[in-house]
Structures are given as structure tokens and as C-alpha cells.
């Protein structure tokens, strides 16, 4: 059953600075009950996939000279994709989404949410709490129970770990960071210079021939670059060899991409990276603001080095305010911004039915890159796209309303498929981003993390 353009789609498309006349190309279908929550999570999911699909259709039109193809957003496919990190399997095996020390803990005056999925984050959490490296949940619970939530938050962050004092939406709105987020748009798109138009030749896929340097981790950024790979881009993800990656995350978000490791502090690794950068068309970063500046990866440095780039930057808390240099993940942003309280009970905080801030921001990020490429084709310029999980969270809590839809009959199994991969038989979600004549699957499964050559395809 088709429905009118949703308010969320209208808002997101406007934030992308796009032509509103193209919205008549969008329609919706399928059961919408796959992401039940008190907040309008399904509307966020539907809207972000819709604008990403429409941006892909728009760029296809630019490259082919034909009218933009129509976009049909299937709610069942969207909901399944937003759960993709939980549904992925290799030879029937699943991995836990969260480690035992990644959870809510009761503090002396409230609740604390920690994130310790990676070994180095776990070690820093335990060190900040004054616990030995082999401490378990009982020891952590006892230690946190004797401290205030803010005390735990600040001591863990000072040690380089991740912990957030859970807040209600009103408390977050009164905080300095929350007040700044509320003044920001959903995303920002800007032009950094007057470099000439990039003429994109005729191609069946909107990103065909484009090279994307993927400097992102975990979920939101990799969802964006996975989408660009679906649409024809040559995506090369680069990680530091000393930072481990989640097998489950890579099995989910490595679709269509290649993956390598380079130590940018090493002279040889840096030379290889510089060579890749010299031939890239798009650079996507997902590290906290400032973390990559010493490698010449500020937007200004990139624009000066390679005019005509599209630069896309993603962060947890935004590139502004007292928290701009802090690390963060979807679950922590939910706790800080009041989402956990809104989705919880009087007895404990709750959570969204999916890591919807990550997934939604990922599709918005991909849409921003696609729109930047379209505008670049028309009027040139180095382009900068910026998003933050907190801005998506603010939109979810304050800017969206549920859209009407059919809530019965959701079955994730209908939107899953299997393929052979170097890891084994891979079960994964089908891509939700689609348009008439567009790709229905990725060209390749993920490979083994970090094992591809650090070269562009065909080099």
C-alpha cells in the first residue's frame, strides 16, 4: 500500500538542500511494524532510506540525462536493514552485539551507560574504576554503585574510556552541549572553494568510477560507505592495524567494499595513504573531531591538497561544544540525550529497537555525499558534509512524528539472503536503498578484514 510523502522525508530532503519537485518520485509500501518504539523510529528509518534512494536517483538522472527514476521505499526492507548488525550470520553463527561490560549500571544517584566492546575500551574502563583487568560484571557493578553517575562518566572519559551518565531529555536540553545541538540543523552541507565542475560521464550506476576513501569504524560511517559501494563506488576502507574491529560489524558493513590497514604514523604507511588520497574523489571520516587533523585531514587541508573532493565527516557529539572531542557510540548518545529514559521504565532505562541513530545517520551521510556529487557536477566546488549522532537524536525526539502505516506482517526473513564469502556462508540483509533500474545487491561480499591491497581497483 502506497502512502503520501511522510513529514520525515520532507524534512530530511529539505536539510539536504534538494529540489522538492523530485519528492513526487517517492512512494512507500510494506508493513511498518518492524521497529516498535515509543519514539517514531520507523519514521526515522523510512525517511533516511527514502532520501538516500532519491539522492541516488537524482544523481543517476544527472549522469544519464534521463528523468530521475522512481523510488519505492519498502518498510519491511528498511526495518530489516536497520537490524542488519543483529541479523548477520556466518555459517549460522552469530556474535553478541554488546560485550558484558557494555550496559547500564546503577550508580549512587542514577544510571550510567558504558561501552566496552573493544579490548582497549574495556581496559580503560576497568582502570578508571580502579579494578584489575580480569574484573567481571559483579565487581564493576559494586564499584559504580558507590559513585555518582557524573563521577563515573568523567573519570572513565579522562582515562580514554566510554561512559555516560543517563539523562532525561529536559536535563540534556539544559546542558551546554544539548543546547548547542538544539540550535543545529539535521546536517550541514557547504562549499569550500571555487574549484571547477566535476563532469561525471554517462553511467548506469550513480557512483560508477568514483573512488571513496573510507576512514570510518563500527556502524554509522560503514553503513554510508556500504551504500556508496552498492551504487557503484570503489570503496577502500583504511584502518589502523593496532585498532581491532568487530567481526560481526565487518561482516555486516563490509559488503561491496575492500579493506586494508595502514599505520599513518609510519613513513611507509603514510606514503601509501598519500598516494590513495591523491586519487580519491570522496573522503569519509568517522573519528571524533580533531583525531585525524595531524595527518592533514582537516577539510581545509584536504581542499587545498585536492580541490574538488567531497569530504564527509561524521561524529557522535558534533564538531562544536565542550563534548566535541569526546568519543561516542549510538548507545551512549541514546543515554545522554534522554532517549533511554523515554524508552525505559520507572525501574530502568531502555533502548531503541535498533541502533537507529547509527543506521539513520549512515543513510543520511550517504545521501549527503550523493547530493554533494550532484551539486558538484552542476557548479563545482570542494564540498563538505557534516553529521552527528546527537543531531539525528534531536530530530528523532523533537522533530519527527509517527507516520501512518500497516503494522502487521513484518518478517525480517523475507529481506535476508545468503551468499558465499571468505569467512563462510554469509547471511545478511538486502539493501534497502533502491530505485527503478537500480542495483538490488552488492557486487561482492565482505572479505577478511584488513587483508586487501592498499590500492584502488584496477591500479
XYZ file of C-alpha atoms in Angstrom:
459
model
C 0.000 0.000 0.000
C 1.416 3.375 -1.026
C 1.161 6.433 1.216
C 1.747 10.194 0.859
C 5.227 11.628 1.330
C 5.990 11.447 5.024
C 6.864 14.533 7.053
C 10.223 12.990 7.947
C 11.125 12.535 4.287
C 10.166 16.148 3.605
C 12.344 17.368 6.477
C 15.372 15.293 5.553
C 15.176 16.176 1.852
C 14.965 19.870 2.754
C 18.011 19.506 5.030
C 19.914 18.140 2.038
C 19.139 21.320 0.091
C 17.448 19.359 -2.662
C 14.769 20.103 -5.242
C 11.387 19.462 -3.627
C 9.795 18.695 -7.006
C 11.604 15.348 -7.010
C 9.635 14.181 -3.992
C 6.772 13.076 -6.208
C 9.077 10.256 -7.340
C 8.838 8.621 -3.874
C 6.262 6.121 -2.636
C 6.105 3.664 0.272
C 4.888 0.116 0.693
C 5.041 -2.840 3.045
C 4.298 -3.441 6.736
C 5.723 -0.758 9.022
C 5.714 -2.561 12.378
C 9.288 -3.795 12.310
C 10.788 -1.228 14.699
C 8.255 -0.755 17.523
C 9.134 2.012 19.966
C 7.623 4.948 21.818
C 9.613 7.313 19.631
C 8.987 7.404 15.838
C 11.902 5.107 14.966
C 10.197 3.622 11.915
C 9.600 7.093 10.528
C 13.277 7.956 11.012
C 14.269 4.753 9.230
C 11.825 5.243 6.379
C 12.770 8.874 5.857
C 16.540 8.368 5.849
C 16.368 5.480 3.388
C 13.896 7.413 1.226
C 16.129 10.466 0.843
C 19.188 8.315 0.240
C 17.350 6.425 -2.502
C 16.069 9.671 -4.012
C 19.549 11.235 -3.949
C 20.827 8.171 -5.801
C 18.007 8.518 -8.334
C 18.804 12.220 -8.765
C 22.498 11.542 -9.433
C 21.521 8.789 -11.864
C 19.458 11.358 -13.752
C 22.409 13.780 -13.801
C 24.691 11.128 -15.251
C 22.298 9.661 -17.819
C 20.391 12.766 -18.860
C 17.111 10.948 -18.308
C 14.366 11.749 -15.763
C 15.066 10.596 -12.230
C 13.807 7.048 -11.741
C 11.043 6.406 -9.273
C 11.777 5.342 -5.710
C 9.677 2.848 -3.775
C 10.582 2.514 -0.099
C 9.692 -0.907 1.272
C 9.186 -0.625 5.025
C 9.924 -4.285 5.640
C 13.242 -3.988 3.828
C 14.025 -0.796 5.754
C 13.312 -2.330 9.166
C 15.359 -5.417 8.335
C 18.290 -3.281 7.222
C 18.177 -1.291 10.464
C 18.535 -4.598 12.293
C 21.247 -5.875 9.950
C 24.034 -5.853 12.544
C 21.947 -8.203 14.718
C 20.812 -10.475 11.896
C 24.123 -11.190 10.173
C 25.368 -14.790 10.413
C 28.390 -16.720 9.149
C 27.737 -20.446 8.760
C 24.816 -19.943 11.111
C 26.964 -18.350 13.825
C 26.147 -15.028 15.457
C 28.267 -12.853 17.722
C 26.896 -10.818 20.650
C 26.100 -7.224 19.721
C 27.327 -5.926 23.080
C 30.074 -7.194 25.375
C 29.204 -7.990 29.042
C 30.604 -4.662 30.284
C 28.657 -2.653 27.685
C 25.399 -1.966 29.506
C 23.559 0.212 32.030
C 24.752 0.223 35.640
C 23.050 1.695 38.665
C 25.118 4.477 40.206
C 24.656 6.118 43.609
C 22.326 8.742 42.125
C 21.093 7.326 38.815
C 22.296 5.262 35.879
C 25.483 5.011 33.815
C 25.827 3.527 30.322
C 29.235 2.104 29.425
C 30.667 0.881 26.133
C 33.428 -1.718 26.319
C 33.084 -3.789 23.153
C 36.714 -3.256 22.183
C 39.555 -4.595 24.363
C 41.213 -1.186 24.749
C 37.946 0.422 25.860
C 37.345 -2.393 28.345
C 40.841 -1.989 29.772
C 40.405 1.779 30.155
C 37.030 1.373 31.840
C 38.410 -1.031 34.404
C 41.493 1.102 35.011
C 39.338 4.190 35.611
C 37.280 2.234 38.134
C 40.423 1.027 39.865
C 39.699 -2.600 39.015
C 42.044 -5.324 37.724
C 41.982 -6.260 34.042
C 40.125 -9.513 34.682
C 37.327 -7.937 36.739
C 33.804 -9.024 35.855
C 30.326 -7.583 35.986
C 29.854 -8.029 39.720
C 32.979 -6.023 40.561
C 32.047 -3.276 38.106
C 28.503 -3.091 39.460
C 29.744 -2.771 43.036
C 32.222 -0.036 42.184
C 29.823 2.061 40.121
C 27.097 1.725 42.767
C 29.305 3.638 45.210
C 29.907 6.607 42.899
C 27.764 9.275 41.289
C 26.919 8.887 37.633
C 28.810 12.051 36.664
C 31.845 10.956 38.651
C 31.942 7.683 36.713
C 31.393 9.482 33.412
C 34.214 11.950 33.893
C 36.756 9.537 35.378
C 36.223 6.995 32.605
C 36.445 9.615 29.874
C 39.605 11.008 31.429
C 41.100 7.519 31.108
C 40.128 7.320 27.421
C 37.170 5.017 28.039
C 33.473 5.412 27.378
C 30.762 6.007 29.954
C 27.782 8.348 30.048
C 25.555 9.464 32.887
C 21.996 8.786 31.743
C 19.907 11.948 31.492
C 16.332 12.801 30.786
C 15.533 14.914 27.702
C 14.980 18.034 29.810
C 18.312 17.663 31.607
C 20.098 17.144 28.293
C 18.403 20.193 26.781
C 19.673 22.343 29.682
C 23.267 21.137 29.301
C 25.700 23.209 27.256
C 26.176 20.507 24.648
C 22.465 19.755 24.427
C 21.580 23.425 23.992
C 24.072 23.722 21.127
C 22.741 20.604 19.421
C 19.210 22.004 19.549
C 20.339 25.043 17.535
C 21.904 22.957 14.778
C 20.213 21.614 11.634
C 19.904 17.901 10.991
C 23.043 18.101 8.846
C 25.164 20.746 7.147
C 26.402 20.949 3.569
C 28.855 23.612 2.475
C 31.092 24.603 -0.414
C 34.725 25.272 0.483
C 36.127 26.767 -2.738
C 35.524 27.551 -6.395
C 37.178 24.516 -7.926
C 35.722 23.669 -11.361
C 32.792 21.396 -12.100
C 33.457 17.674 -11.987
C 31.903 16.297 -15.154
C 30.550 12.831 -14.437
C 30.172 10.734 -17.565
C 27.189 8.623 -18.506
C 26.985 5.531 -16.305
C 24.340 3.047 -15.242
C 25.227 3.409 -11.562
C 25.343 6.847 -9.929
C 28.740 6.298 -8.240
C 30.438 4.370 -11.047
C 34.066 5.447 -11.498
C 34.256 7.228 -8.142
C 36.875 6.293 -5.547
C 35.830 6.568 -1.891
C 38.426 6.575 0.891
C 36.602 5.145 3.900
C 38.073 6.206 7.256
C 35.172 5.082 9.423
C 34.544 2.380 12.010
C 31.803 0.345 13.652
C 28.383 1.218 12.159
C 27.175 4.654 11.008
C 30.072 5.530 8.709
C 30.428 1.983 7.346
C 26.672 1.897 6.592
C 27.154 5.041 4.484
C 30.152 3.708 2.574
C 28.483 0.301 2.152
C 25.664 2.186 0.422
C 28.065 4.077 -1.850
C 29.631 0.725 -2.785
C 26.183 -0.619 -3.669
C 25.771 2.347 -6.011
C 28.978 1.591 -7.911
C 31.769 3.346 -5.992
C 35.188 1.780 -5.488
C 35.295 1.942 -1.686
C 38.531 1.221 0.153
C 38.305 1.177 3.929
C 41.527 2.009 5.766
C 42.033 1.118 9.433
C 44.952 1.443 11.810
C 46.486 -2.026 12.294
C 46.580 -1.605 16.081
C 42.809 -0.997 16.379
C 40.812 -4.248 16.316
C 37.492 -4.381 14.512
C 34.391 -6.314 15.434
C 33.979 -9.393 13.241
C 30.209 -9.038 13.306
C 30.343 -5.350 12.359
C 32.688 -6.040 9.446
C 30.609 -8.983 8.211
C 27.600 -6.655 8.142
C 29.044 -3.404 6.819
C 31.900 -4.668 4.628
C 29.542 -5.518 1.760
C 30.794 -4.255 -1.595
C 33.994 -2.790 -0.155
C 37.655 -3.670 0.209
C 39.527 -3.328 3.498
C 43.165 -2.620 4.297
C 45.275 -1.426 7.224
C 47.856 1.354 7.198
C 49.817 2.899 10.055
C 49.778 6.622 9.293
C 52.473 7.200 11.911
C 54.832 5.025 9.864
C 56.640 6.655 6.915
C 55.848 3.827 4.506
C 52.218 3.622 5.541
C 51.890 7.373 5.215
C 53.318 7.359 1.667
C 50.863 4.674 0.598
C 47.994 6.595 2.169
C 49.024 9.831 0.451
C 49.023 8.039 -2.905
C 45.493 6.790 -2.255
C 44.363 10.253 -1.226
C 45.767 11.785 -4.404
C 43.371 9.694 -6.492
C 40.289 9.758 -4.253
C 37.071 11.572 -5.171
C 35.358 11.213 -1.787
C 36.827 11.030 1.724
C 34.540 9.878 4.548
C 35.727 10.131 8.162
C 34.029 8.829 11.291
C 36.580 9.534 14.013
C 35.998 12.145 16.707
C 36.684 15.712 15.524
C 40.380 16.550 15.547
C 41.583 12.950 15.773
C 42.875 12.943 12.190
C 43.990 16.564 11.929
C 47.676 15.745 12.433
C 47.584 13.675 9.260
C 46.479 16.640 7.144
C 42.865 15.545 7.031
C 41.112 18.748 8.068
C 38.593 19.898 5.446
C 40.743 22.936 4.671
C 43.905 20.882 4.204
C 42.094 18.365 2.022
C 40.561 21.119 -0.113
C 43.979 22.712 -0.580
C 45.608 19.400 -1.451
C 42.919 18.019 -3.737
C 40.374 20.624 -4.866
C 37.126 19.072 -5.960
C 36.893 16.452 -3.228
C 33.686 15.597 -1.447
C 34.517 15.438 2.271
C 32.010 13.806 4.589
C 32.513 13.922 8.341
C 30.595 12.037 10.994
C 30.913 12.342 14.777
C 28.970 11.325 17.849
C 28.554 14.653 19.635
C 29.163 17.214 16.876
C 32.173 19.287 15.855
C 31.308 22.017 18.387
C 30.768 22.485 22.088
C 32.514 21.072 25.168
C 31.958 17.468 24.083
C 33.184 17.776 20.509
C 36.406 15.852 21.146
C 34.735 13.042 23.094
C 34.363 9.536 21.783
C 30.857 8.198 21.451
C 28.600 5.468 20.155
C 24.887 5.162 19.412
C 24.100 3.568 22.787
C 25.878 6.370 24.666
C 24.097 9.079 22.693
C 20.777 7.413 23.497
C 21.645 7.559 27.209
C 22.866 11.159 27.165
C 20.023 12.696 25.158
C 17.104 11.201 27.093
C 16.158 8.528 24.577
C 16.994 5.759 27.060
C 14.708 7.350 29.637
C 11.884 7.807 27.137
C 12.171 4.181 26.006
C 12.637 2.816 29.530
C 10.514 2.183 32.594
C 10.467 3.616 36.121
C 12.792 0.773 37.091
C 15.484 1.109 34.428
C 16.474 2.898 31.206
C 15.589 1.333 27.875
C 16.874 1.378 24.327
C 15.645 1.786 20.776
C 14.736 -1.445 18.953
C 17.772 -0.998 16.714
C 20.882 1.146 16.681
C 18.733 3.561 14.745
C 20.905 6.634 15.294
C 23.798 4.815 13.647
C 21.825 3.395 10.752
C 19.763 6.528 10.151
C 22.789 8.805 10.256
C 24.603 6.403 7.925
C 21.917 6.688 5.259
C 21.785 10.464 5.718
C 25.568 10.589 5.312
C 25.381 8.617 2.068
C 22.570 10.892 0.875
C 24.707 13.940 1.681
C 27.596 12.582 -0.387
C 25.287 11.817 -3.312
C 23.754 15.288 -3.194
C 27.212 16.875 -2.938
C 28.268 14.964 -6.067
C 25.162 16.186 -7.878
C 25.795 19.813 -6.909
C 29.487 19.455 -7.724
C 28.605 18.197 -11.199
C 26.449 21.288 -11.719
C 28.506 24.061 -10.146
C 31.834 22.608 -8.958
C 33.492 23.283 -5.637
C 35.046 21.172 -2.929
C 32.110 20.048 -0.792
C 31.834 19.361 2.938
C 29.040 17.310 4.532
C 28.812 17.066 8.329
C 26.546 14.975 10.545
C 26.426 13.956 14.190
C 24.550 11.234 16.027
C 23.287 13.808 18.522
C 21.697 15.851 15.739
C 19.905 12.756 14.481
C 18.838 12.041 18.075
C 17.433 15.558 18.446
C 15.457 15.088 15.232
C 14.063 11.786 16.493
C 12.983 13.205 19.866
C 11.786 16.650 18.820
C 11.340 16.792 15.038
C 9.576 13.628 13.951
C 6.051 12.311 14.281
C 4.913 8.764 13.536
C 3.631 8.222 10.009
C 0.532 6.082 9.443
C 1.166 2.604 8.143
C 0.256 -1.058 8.355
C 1.772 -2.612 11.473
C 1.064 -6.274 10.750
C 3.011 -8.938 8.952
C 6.642 -7.872 9.414
C 9.034 -10.714 8.624
C 12.755 -9.934 8.507
C 13.392 -13.289 6.888
C 11.827 -12.085 3.662
C 14.553 -9.432 3.307
C 17.544 -11.638 4.140
C 19.714 -13.532 1.710
C 22.793 -15.749 1.771
C 25.999 -15.632 -0.192
C 29.398 -17.270 -0.086
C 32.199 -15.199 1.420
C 35.825 -15.728 2.501
C 34.508 -16.129 6.064
C 31.945 -18.779 5.122
C 28.279 -18.799 4.166
C 27.103 -15.278 4.945
C 23.513 -14.412 5.813
C 22.824 -10.691 5.534
C 20.113 -8.127 4.946
C 19.342 -6.973 1.434
C 19.995 -3.280 0.721
C 17.006 -1.032 1.476
C 18.220 1.773 -0.821
C 16.617 1.221 -4.202
C 15.095 2.916 -7.229
C 13.749 1.732 -10.586
C 16.567 0.106 -12.527
C 18.980 0.362 -9.599
C 21.142 -2.373 -8.065
C 19.444 -4.970 -5.888
C 22.590 -6.436 -4.280
C 26.244 -5.647 -3.708
C 28.796 -6.668 -6.318
C 30.908 -8.538 -3.757
C 30.655 -9.875 -0.202
C 32.972 -8.560 2.516
C 36.449 -10.016 2.534
C 38.629 -10.759 5.505
C 39.102 -7.521 7.430
C 42.308 -5.632 6.617
C 43.647 -8.089 4.028
C 43.117 -6.231 0.737
C 45.919 -4.419 -1.070
C 46.122 -0.685 -0.379
C 45.441 0.254 -3.993
C 42.445 1.387 -5.971
C 40.690 -1.216 -8.106
C 42.366 -1.561 -11.482
C 45.568 0.092 -10.283
